[in-house]
JSON list of C-alpha atoms and ligand atoms in Angstrom, two decimals:
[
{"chain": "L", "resi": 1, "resn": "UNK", "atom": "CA", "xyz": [-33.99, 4.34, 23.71]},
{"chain": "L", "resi": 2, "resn": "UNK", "atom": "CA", "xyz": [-30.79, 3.47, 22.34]},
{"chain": "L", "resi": 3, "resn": "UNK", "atom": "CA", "xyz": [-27.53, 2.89, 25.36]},
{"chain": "L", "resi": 4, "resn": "UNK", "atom": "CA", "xyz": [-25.68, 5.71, 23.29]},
{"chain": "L", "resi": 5, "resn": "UNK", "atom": "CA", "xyz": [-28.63, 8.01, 23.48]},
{"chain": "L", "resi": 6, "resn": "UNK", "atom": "CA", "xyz": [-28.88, 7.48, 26.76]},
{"chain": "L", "resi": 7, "resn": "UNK", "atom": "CA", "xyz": [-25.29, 8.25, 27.45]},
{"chain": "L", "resi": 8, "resn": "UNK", "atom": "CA", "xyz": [-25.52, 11.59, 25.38]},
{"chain": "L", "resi": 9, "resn": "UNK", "atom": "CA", "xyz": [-28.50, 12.61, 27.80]},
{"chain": "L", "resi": 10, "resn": "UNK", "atom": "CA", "xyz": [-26.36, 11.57, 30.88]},
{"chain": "L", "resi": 11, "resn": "UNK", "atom": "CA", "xyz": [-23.54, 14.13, 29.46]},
{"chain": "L", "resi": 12, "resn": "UNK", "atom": "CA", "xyz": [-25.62, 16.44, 28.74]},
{"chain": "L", "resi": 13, "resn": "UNK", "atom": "CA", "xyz": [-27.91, 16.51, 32.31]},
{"chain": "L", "resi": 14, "resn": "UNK", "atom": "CA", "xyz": [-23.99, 16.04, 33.65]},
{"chain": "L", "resi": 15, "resn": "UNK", "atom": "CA", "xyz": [-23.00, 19.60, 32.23]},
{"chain": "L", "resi": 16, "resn": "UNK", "atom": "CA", "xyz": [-26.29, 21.10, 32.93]},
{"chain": "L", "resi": 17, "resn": "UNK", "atom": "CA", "xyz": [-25.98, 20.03, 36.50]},
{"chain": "L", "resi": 18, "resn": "UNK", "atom": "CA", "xyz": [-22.22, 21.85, 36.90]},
{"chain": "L", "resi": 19, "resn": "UNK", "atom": "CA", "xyz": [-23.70, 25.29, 35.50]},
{"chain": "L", "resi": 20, "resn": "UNK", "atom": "CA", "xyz": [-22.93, 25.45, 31.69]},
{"chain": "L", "resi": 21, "resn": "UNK", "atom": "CA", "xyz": [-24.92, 27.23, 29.77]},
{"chain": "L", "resi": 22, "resn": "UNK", "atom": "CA", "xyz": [-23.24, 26.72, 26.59]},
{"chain": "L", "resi": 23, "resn": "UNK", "atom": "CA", "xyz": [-21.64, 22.95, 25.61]},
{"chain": "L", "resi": 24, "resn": "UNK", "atom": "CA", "xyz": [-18.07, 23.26, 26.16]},
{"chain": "L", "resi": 25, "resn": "UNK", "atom": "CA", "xyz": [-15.93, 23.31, 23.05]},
{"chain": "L", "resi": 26, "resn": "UNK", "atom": "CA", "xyz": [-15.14, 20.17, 21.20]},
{"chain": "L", "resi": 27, "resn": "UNK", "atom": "CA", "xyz": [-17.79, 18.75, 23.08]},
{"chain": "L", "resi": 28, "resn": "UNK", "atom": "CA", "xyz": [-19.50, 17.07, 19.74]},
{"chain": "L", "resi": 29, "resn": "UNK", "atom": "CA", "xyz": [-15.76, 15.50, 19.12]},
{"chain": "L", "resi": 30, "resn": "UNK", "atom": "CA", "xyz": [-15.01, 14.23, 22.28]},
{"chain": "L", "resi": 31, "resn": "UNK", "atom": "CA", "xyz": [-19.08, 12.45, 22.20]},
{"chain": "L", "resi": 32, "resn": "UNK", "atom": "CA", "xyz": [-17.89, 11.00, 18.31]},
{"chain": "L", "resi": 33, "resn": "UNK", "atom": "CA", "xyz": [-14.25, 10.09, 19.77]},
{"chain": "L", "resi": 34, "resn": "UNK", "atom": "CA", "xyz": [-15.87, 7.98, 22.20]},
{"chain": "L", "resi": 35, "resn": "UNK", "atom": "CA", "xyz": [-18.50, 6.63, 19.59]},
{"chain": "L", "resi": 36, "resn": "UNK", "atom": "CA", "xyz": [-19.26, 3.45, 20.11]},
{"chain": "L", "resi": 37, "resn": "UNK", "atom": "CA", "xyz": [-19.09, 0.88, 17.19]},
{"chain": "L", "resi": 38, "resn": "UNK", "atom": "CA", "xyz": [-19.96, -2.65, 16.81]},
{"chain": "L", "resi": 39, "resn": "UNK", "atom": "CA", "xyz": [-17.06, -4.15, 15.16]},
{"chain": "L", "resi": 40, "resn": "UNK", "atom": "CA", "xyz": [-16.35, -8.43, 14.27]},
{"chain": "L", "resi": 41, "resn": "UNK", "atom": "CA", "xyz": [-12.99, -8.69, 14.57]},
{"chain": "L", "resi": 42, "resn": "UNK", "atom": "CA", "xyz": [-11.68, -12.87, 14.01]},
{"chain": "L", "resi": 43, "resn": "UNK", "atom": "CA", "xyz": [-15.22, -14.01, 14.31]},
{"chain": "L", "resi": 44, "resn": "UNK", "atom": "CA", "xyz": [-16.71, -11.89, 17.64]},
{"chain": "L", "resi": 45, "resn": "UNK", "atom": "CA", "xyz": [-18.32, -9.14, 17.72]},
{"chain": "L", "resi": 46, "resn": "UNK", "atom": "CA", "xyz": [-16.96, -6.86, 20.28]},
{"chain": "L", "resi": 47, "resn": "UNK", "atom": "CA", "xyz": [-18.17, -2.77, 21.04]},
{"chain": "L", "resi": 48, "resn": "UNK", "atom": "CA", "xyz": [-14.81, -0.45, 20.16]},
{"chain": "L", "resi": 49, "resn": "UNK", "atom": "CA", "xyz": [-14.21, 3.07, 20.69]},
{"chain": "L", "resi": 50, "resn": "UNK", "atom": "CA", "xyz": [-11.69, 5.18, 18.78]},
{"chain": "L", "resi": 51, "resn": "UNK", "atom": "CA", "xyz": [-9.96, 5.87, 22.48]},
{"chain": "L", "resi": 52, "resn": "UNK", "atom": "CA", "xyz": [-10.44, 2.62, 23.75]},
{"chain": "L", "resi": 53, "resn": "UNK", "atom": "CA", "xyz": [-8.38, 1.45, 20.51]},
{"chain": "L", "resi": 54, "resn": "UNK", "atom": "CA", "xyz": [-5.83, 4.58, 20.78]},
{"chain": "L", "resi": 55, "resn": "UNK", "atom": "CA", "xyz": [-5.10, 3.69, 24.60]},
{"chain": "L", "resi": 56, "resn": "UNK", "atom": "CA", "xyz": [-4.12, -0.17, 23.39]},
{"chain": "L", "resi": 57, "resn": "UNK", "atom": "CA", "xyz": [-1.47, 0.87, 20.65]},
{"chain": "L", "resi": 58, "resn": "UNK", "atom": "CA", "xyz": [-0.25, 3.06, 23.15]},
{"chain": "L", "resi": 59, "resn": "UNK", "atom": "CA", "xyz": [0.68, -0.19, 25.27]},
{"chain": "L", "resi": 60, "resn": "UNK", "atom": "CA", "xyz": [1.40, -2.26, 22.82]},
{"chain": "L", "resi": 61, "resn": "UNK", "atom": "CA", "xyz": [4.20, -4.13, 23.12]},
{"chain": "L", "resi": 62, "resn": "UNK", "atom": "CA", "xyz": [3.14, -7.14, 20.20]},
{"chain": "L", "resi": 63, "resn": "UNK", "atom": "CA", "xyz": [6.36, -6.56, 18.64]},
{"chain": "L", "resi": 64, "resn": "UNK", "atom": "CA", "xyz": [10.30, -5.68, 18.84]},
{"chain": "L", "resi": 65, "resn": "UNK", "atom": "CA", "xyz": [9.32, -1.71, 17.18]},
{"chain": "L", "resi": 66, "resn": "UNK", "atom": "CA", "xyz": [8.01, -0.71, 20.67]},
{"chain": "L", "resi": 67, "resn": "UNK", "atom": "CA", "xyz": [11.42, -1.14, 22.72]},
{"chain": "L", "resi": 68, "resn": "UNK", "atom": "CA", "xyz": [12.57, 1.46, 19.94]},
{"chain": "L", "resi": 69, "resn": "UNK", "atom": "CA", "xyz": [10.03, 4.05, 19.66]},
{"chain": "L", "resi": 70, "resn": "UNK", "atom": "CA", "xyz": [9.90, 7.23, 21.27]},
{"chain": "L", "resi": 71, "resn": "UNK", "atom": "CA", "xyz": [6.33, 7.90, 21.24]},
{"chain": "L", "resi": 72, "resn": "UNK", "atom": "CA", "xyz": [3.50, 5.56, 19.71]},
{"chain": "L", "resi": 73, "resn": "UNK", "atom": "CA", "xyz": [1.86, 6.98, 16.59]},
{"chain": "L", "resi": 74, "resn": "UNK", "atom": "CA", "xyz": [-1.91, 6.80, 16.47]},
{"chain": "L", "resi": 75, "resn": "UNK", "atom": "CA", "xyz": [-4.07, 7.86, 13.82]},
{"chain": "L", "resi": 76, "resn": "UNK", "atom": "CA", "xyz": [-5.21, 11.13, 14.21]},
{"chain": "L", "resi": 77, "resn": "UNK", "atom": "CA", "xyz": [-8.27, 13.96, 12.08]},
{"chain": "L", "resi": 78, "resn": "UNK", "atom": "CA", "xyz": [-11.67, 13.52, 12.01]},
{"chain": "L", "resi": 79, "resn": "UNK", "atom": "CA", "xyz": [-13.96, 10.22, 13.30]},
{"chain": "L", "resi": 80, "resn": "UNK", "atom": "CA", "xyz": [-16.34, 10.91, 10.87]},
{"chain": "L", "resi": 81, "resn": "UNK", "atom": "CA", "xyz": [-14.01, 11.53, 7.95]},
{"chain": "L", "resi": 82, "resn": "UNK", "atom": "CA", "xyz": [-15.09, 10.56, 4.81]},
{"chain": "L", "resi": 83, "resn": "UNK", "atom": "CA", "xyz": [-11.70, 10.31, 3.35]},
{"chain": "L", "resi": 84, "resn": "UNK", "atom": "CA", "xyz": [-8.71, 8.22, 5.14]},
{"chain": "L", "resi": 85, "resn": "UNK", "atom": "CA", "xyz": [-5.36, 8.02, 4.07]},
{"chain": "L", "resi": 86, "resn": "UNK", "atom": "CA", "xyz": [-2.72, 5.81, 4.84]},
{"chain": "L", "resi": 87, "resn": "UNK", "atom": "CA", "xyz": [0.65, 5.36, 5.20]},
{"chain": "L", "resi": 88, "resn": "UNK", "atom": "CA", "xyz": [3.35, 2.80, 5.84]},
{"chain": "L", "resi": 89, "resn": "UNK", "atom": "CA", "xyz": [5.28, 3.66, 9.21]},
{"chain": "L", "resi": 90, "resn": "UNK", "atom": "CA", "xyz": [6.12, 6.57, 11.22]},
{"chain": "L", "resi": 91, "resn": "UNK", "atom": "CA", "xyz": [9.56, 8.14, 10.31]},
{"chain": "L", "resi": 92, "resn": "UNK", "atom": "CA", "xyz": [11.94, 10.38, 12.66]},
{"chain": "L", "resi": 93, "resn": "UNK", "atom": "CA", "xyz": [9.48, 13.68, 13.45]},
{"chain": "L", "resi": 94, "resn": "UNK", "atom": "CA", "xyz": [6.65, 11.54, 14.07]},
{"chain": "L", "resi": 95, "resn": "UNK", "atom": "CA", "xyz": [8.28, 9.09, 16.22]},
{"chain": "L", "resi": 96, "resn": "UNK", "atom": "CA", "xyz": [9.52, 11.79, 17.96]},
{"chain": "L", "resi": 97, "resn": "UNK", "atom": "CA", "xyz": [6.32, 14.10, 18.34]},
{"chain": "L", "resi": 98, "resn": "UNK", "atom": "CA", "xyz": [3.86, 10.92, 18.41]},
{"chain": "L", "resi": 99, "resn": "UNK", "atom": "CA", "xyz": [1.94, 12.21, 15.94]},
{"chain": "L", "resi": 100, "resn": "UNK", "atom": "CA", "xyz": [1.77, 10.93, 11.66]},
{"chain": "L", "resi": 101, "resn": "UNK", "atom": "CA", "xyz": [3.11, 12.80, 8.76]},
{"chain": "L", "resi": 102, "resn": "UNK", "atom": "CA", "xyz": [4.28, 16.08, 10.25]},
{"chain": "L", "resi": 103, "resn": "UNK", "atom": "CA", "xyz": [7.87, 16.01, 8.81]},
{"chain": "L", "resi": 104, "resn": "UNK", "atom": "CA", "xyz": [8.46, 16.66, 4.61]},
{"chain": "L", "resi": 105, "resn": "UNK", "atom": "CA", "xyz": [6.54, 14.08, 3.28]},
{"chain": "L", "resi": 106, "resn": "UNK", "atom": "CA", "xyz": [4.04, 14.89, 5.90]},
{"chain": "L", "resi": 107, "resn": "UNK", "atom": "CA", "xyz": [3.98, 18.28, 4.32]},
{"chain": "L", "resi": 108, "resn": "UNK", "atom": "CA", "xyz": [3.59, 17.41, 0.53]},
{"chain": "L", "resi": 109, "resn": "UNK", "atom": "CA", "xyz": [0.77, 15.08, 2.15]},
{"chain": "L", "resi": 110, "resn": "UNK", "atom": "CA", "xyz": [-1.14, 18.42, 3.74]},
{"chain": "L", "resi": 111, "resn": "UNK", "atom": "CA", "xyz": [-0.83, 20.39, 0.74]},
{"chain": "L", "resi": 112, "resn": "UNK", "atom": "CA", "xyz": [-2.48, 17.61, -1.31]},
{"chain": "L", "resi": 113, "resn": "UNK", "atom": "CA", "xyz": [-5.43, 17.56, 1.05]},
{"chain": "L", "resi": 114, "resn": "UNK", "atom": "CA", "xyz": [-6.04, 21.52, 1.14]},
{"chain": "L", "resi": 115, "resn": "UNK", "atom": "CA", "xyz": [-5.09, 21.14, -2.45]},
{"chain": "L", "resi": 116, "resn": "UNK", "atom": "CA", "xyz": [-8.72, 18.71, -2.53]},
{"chain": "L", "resi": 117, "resn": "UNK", "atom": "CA", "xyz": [-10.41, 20.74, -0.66]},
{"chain": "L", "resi": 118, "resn": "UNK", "atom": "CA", "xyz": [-10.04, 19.67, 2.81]},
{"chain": "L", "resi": 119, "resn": "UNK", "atom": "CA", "xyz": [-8.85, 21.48, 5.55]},
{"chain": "L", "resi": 120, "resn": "UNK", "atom": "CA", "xyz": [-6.30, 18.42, 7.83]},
{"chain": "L", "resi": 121, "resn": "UNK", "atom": "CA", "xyz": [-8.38, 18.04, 10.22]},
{"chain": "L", "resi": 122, "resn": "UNK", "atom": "CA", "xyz": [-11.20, 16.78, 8.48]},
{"chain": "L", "resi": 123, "resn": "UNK", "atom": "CA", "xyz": [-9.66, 13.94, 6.99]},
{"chain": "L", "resi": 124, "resn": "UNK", "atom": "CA", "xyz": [-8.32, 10.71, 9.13]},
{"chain": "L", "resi": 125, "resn": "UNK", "atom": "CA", "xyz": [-4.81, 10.11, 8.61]},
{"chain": "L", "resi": 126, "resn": "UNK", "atom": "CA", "xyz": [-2.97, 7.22, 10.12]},
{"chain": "L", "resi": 127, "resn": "UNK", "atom": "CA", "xyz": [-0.41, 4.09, 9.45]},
{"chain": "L", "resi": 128, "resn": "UNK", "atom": "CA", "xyz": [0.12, 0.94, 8.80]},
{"chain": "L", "resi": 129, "resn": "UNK", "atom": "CA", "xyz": [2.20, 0.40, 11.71]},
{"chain": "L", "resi": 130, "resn": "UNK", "atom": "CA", "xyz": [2.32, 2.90, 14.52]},
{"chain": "L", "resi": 131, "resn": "UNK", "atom": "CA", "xyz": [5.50, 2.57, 15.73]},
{"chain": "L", "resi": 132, "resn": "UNK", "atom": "CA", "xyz": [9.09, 3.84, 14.39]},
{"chain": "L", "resi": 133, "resn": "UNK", "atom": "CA", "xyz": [11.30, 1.24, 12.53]},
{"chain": "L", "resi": 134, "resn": "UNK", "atom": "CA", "xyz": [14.83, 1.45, 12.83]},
{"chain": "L", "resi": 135, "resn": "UNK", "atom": "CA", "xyz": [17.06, 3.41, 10.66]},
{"chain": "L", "resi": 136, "resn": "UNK", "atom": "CA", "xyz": [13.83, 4.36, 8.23]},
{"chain": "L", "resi": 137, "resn": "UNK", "atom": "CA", "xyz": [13.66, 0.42, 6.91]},
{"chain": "L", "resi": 138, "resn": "UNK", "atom": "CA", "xyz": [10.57, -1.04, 5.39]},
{"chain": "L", "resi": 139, "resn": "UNK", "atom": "CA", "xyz": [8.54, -2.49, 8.53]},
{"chain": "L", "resi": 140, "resn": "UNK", "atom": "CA", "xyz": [8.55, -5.98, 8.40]},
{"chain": "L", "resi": 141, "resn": "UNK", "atom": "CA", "xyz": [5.69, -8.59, 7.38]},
{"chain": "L", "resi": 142, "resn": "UNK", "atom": "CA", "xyz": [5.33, -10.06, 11.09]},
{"chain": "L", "resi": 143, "resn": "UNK", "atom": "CA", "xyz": [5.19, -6.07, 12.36]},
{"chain": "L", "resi": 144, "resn": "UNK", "atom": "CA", "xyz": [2.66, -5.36, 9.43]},
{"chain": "L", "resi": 145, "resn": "UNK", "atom": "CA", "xyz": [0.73, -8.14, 10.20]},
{"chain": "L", "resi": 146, "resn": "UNK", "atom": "CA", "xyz": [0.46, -7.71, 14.21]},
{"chain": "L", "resi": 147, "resn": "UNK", "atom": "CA", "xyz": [-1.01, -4.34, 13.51]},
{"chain": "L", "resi": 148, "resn": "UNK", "atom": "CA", "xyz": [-3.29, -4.96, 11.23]},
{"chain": "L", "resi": 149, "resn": "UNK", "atom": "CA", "xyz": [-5.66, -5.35, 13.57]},
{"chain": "L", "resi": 150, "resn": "UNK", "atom": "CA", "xyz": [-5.42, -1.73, 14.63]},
{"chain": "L", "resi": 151, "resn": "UNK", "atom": "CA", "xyz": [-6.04, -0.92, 11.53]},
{"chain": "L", "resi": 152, "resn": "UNK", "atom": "CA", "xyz": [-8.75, -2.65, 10.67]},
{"chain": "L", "resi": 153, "resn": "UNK", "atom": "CA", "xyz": [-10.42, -1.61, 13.54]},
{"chain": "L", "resi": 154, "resn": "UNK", "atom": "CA", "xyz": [-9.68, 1.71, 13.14]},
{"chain": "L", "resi": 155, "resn": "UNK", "atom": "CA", "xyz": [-11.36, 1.93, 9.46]},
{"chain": "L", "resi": 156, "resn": "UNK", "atom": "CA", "xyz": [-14.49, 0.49, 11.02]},
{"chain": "L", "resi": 157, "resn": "UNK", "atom": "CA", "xyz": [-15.22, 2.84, 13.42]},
{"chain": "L", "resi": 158, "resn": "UNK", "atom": "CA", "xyz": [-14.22, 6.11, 11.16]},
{"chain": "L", "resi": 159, "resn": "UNK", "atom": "CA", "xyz": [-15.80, 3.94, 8.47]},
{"chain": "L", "resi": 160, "resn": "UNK", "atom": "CA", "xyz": [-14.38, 6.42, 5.76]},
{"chain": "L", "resi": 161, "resn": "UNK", "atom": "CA", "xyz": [-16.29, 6.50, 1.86]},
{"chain": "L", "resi": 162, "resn": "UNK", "atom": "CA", "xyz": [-12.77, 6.58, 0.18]},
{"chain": "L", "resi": 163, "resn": "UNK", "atom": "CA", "xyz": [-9.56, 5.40, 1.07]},
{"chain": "L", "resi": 164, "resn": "UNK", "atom": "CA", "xyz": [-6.37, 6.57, -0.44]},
{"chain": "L", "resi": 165, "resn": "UNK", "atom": "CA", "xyz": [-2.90, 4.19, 0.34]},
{"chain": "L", "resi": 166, "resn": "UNK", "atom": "CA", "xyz": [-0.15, 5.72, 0.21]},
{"chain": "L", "resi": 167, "resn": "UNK", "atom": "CA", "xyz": [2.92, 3.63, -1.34]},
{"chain": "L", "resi": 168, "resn": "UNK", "atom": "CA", "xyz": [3.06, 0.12, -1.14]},
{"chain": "L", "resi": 169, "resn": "UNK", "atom": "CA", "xyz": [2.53, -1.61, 2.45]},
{"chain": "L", "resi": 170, "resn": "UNK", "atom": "CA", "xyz": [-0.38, -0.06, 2.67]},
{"chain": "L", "resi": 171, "resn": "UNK", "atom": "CA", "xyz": [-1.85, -0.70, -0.44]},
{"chain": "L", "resi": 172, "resn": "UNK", "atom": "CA", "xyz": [-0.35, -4.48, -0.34]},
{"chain": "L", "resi": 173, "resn": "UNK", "atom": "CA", "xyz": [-2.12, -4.74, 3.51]},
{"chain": "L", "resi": 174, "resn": "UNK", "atom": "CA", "xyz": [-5.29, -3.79, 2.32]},
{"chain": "L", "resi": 175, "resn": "UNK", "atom": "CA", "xyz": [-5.09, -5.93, -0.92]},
{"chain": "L", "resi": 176, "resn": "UNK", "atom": "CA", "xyz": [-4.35, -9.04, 1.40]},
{"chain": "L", "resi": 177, "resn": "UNK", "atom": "CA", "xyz": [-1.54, -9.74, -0.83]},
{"chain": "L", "resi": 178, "resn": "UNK", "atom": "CA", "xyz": [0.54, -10.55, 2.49]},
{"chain": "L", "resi": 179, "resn": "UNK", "atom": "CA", "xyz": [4.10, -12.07, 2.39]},
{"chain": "L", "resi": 180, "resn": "UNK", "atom": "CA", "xyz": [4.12, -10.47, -1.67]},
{"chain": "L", "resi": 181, "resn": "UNK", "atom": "CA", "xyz": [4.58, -6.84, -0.28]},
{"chain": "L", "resi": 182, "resn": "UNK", "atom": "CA", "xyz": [8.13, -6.69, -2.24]},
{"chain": "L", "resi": 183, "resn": "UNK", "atom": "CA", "xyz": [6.55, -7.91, -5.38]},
{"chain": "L", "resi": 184, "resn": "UNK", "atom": "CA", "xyz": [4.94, -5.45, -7.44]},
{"chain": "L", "resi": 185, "resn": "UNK", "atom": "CA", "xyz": [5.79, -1.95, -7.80]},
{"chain": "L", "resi": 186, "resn": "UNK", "atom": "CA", "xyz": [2.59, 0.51, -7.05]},
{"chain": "L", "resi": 187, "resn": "UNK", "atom": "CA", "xyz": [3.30, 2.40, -10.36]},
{"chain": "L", "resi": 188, "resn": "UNK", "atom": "CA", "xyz": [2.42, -0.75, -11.86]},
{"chain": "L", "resi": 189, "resn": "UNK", "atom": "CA", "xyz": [-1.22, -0.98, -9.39]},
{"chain": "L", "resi": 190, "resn": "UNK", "atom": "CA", "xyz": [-1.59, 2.84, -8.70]},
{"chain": "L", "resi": 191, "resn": "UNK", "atom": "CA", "xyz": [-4.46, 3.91, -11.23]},
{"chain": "L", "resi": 192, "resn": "UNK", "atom": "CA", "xyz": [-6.88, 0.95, -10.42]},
{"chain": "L", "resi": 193, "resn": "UNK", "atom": "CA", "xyz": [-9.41, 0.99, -7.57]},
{"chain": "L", "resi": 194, "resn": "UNK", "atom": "CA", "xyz": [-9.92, -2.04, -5.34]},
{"chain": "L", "resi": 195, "resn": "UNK", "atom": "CA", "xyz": [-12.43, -2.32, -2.83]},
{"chain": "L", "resi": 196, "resn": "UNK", "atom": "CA", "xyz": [-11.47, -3.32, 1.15]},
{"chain": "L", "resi": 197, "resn": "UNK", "atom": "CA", "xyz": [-14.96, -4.23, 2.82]},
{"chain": "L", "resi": 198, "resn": "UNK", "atom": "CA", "xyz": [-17.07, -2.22, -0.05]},
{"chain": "L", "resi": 199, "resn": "UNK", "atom": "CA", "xyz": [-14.91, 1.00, 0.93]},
{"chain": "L", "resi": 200, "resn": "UNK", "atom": "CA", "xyz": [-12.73, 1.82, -3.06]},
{"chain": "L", "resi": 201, "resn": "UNK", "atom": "CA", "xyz": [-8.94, 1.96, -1.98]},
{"chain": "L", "resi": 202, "resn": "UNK", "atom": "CA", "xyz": [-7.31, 4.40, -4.36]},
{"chain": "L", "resi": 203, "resn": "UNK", "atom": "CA", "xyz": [-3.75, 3.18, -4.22]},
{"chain": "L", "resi": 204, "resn": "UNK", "atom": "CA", "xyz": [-0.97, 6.18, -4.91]},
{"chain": "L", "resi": 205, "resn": "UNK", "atom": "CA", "xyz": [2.74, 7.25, -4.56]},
{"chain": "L", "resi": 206, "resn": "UNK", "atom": "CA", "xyz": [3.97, 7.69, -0.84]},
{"chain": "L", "resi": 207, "resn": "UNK", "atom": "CA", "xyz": [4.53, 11.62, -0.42]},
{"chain": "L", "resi": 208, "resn": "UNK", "atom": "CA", "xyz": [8.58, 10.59, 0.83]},
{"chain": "L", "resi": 209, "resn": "UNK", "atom": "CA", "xyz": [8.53, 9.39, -2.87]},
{"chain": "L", "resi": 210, "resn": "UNK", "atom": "CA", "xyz": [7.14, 12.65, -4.37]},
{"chain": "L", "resi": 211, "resn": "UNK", "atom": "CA", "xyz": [10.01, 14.30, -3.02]},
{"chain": "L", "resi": 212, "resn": "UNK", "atom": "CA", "xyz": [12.22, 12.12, -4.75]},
{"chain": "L", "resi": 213, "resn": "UNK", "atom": "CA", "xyz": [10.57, 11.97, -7.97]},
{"chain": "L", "resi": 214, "resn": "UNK", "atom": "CA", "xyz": [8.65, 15.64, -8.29]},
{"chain": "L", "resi": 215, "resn": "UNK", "atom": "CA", "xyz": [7.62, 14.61, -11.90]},
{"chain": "L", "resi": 216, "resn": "UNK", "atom": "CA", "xyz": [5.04, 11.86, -10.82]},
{"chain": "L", "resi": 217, "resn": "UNK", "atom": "CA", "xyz": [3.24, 14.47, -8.45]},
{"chain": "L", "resi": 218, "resn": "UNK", "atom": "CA", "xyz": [0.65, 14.57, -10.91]},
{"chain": "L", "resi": 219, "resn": "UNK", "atom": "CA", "xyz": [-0.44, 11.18, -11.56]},
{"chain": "L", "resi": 220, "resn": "UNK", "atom": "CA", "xyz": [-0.97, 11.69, -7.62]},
{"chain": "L", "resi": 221, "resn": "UNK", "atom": "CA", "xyz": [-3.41, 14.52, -8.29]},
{"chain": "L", "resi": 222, "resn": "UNK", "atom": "CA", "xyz": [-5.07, 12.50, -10.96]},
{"chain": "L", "resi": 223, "resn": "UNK", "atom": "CA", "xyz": [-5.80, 9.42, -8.08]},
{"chain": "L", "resi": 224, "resn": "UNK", "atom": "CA", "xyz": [-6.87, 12.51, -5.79]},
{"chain": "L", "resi": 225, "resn": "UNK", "atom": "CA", "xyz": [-9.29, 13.23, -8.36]},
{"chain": "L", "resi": 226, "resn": "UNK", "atom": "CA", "xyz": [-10.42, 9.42, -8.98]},
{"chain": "L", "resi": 227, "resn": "UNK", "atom": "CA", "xyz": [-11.03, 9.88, -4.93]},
{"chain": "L", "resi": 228, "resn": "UNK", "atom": "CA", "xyz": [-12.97, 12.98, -4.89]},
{"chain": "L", "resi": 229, "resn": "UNK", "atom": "CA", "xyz": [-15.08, 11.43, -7.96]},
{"chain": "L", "resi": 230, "resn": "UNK", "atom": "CA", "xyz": [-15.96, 8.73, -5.42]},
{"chain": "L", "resi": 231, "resn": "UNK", "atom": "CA", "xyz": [-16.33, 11.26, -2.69]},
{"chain": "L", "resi": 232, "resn": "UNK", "atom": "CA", "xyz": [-19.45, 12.68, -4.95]},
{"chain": "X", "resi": 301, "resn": "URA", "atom": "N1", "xyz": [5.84, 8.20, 6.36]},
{"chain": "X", "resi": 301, "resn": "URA", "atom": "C1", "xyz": [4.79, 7.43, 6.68]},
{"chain": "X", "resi": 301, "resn": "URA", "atom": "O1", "xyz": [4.47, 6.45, 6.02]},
{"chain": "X", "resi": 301, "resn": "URA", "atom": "N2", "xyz": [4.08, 7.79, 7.75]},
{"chain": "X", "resi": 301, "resn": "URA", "atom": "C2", "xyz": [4.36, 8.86, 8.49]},
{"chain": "X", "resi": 301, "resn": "URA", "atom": "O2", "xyz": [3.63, 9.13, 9.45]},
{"chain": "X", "resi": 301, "resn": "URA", "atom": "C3", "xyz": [5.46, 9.65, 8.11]},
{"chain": "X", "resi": 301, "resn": "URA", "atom": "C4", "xyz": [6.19, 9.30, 7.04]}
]
């Protein structure tokens, strides 16, 4: 028997044993939170949960963003999404309530996922880097690249079918173009797919440039629908 199956037992004989007849809420998502996944990160394979990896951004201290933050932003929806989308850096509301995309770009971003279909919560939504960069600026290529491995580890253990980047860093992070991140616009790579580890990246506008530029909304909603093609 598999060490996870055996763990799920031990849970399970642990609630039986404290009188519950019925499996406390959430109980499924707190067993997948704490899935355990296999992951090779620079050359070693080491066992990661989605906690274990939450609990070390929330510590981190690799570089100068975390003497400025207010809270750490960690990824947050569903482990077993099959559709991911992310971002390039937590702004003001989600610095201050720790949590991504919940100010007016966060908005635009929810109504394009109910507008697919999805309900928030069953997506995974998270950033390129999790913490706050000064006056709204563009985080910088040591910052992106000192994260990365958050990231990365994060989109092995949700191990999502689709991804969709929103704006540039992320779409340059996952393209491994690193140190080019200023050199091509994404209206010029938005419309292609590329693949990161056999998952299709959809590239597409960041939702803070929506609100700027309300006309290109729908060349968003056509990569939405290049992403729920894939979804299929
Ligand atoms: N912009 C981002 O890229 N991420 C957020 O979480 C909010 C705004």
């Amino acid at each position: 028997m598999g060490r996870e199956i055996e763990n799920i037992l031990d849970l399970l004989n642990f609630y039986k044993a404290l009188g519950f007849k019925e499996l406390p809420k959430n109980f499924l998502e707190s067993l997948l939170r704490n899935k355990i996944t296999e992951i090779e990160l620079n050359g070693e394979k080491e066992k990661k949960t989605l906690s274990a990896i939450n609990e070390k951004i929330s510590s981190c201290t690799k570089c100068s963003l975390s003497k400025g933050r207010t809270k750490v932003v960690c990824g947050e929806g569903s482990i077993t999404a099959k559709l991911m989308f992310i971002g390039e850096a937590p702004g003001v509301e989600e610095d201050r309530e720790g949590r991504p995309f919940v100010g007016e770009a966060g908005k635009l971003l929810t109504n394009l996922i109910e507008k697919m279909g999805f309900k928030r919560q069953q997506v995974y939504i998270t950033n390129t880097v999790k913490c706050h960069p000064p006056d709204n600026r563009d985080p910088l290529e040591e910052e992106i690249s000192l994260c990365f491995d958050y990231l990365k580890e994060e989109i092995e253990i949700v191990s999502p079918k689709v991804i969709i980047t929103l704006g540039k860093v992320a779409t340059y992070v996952l393209m491994g173009m690193k140190g080019k991140i200023k050199d091509i616009a994404i209206s010029k790579i938005r419309g292609n797919v590329f693949f990161y580890n056999n998952i299709p990246v959809i590239p597409t506008f960041h939702p803070a440039y929506l609100l700027r530029n309300r006309k290109d909304k729908w060349l968003t909603w056509e990569d939405a629908q290049e992403a729920l093609r894939r979804l299929k």
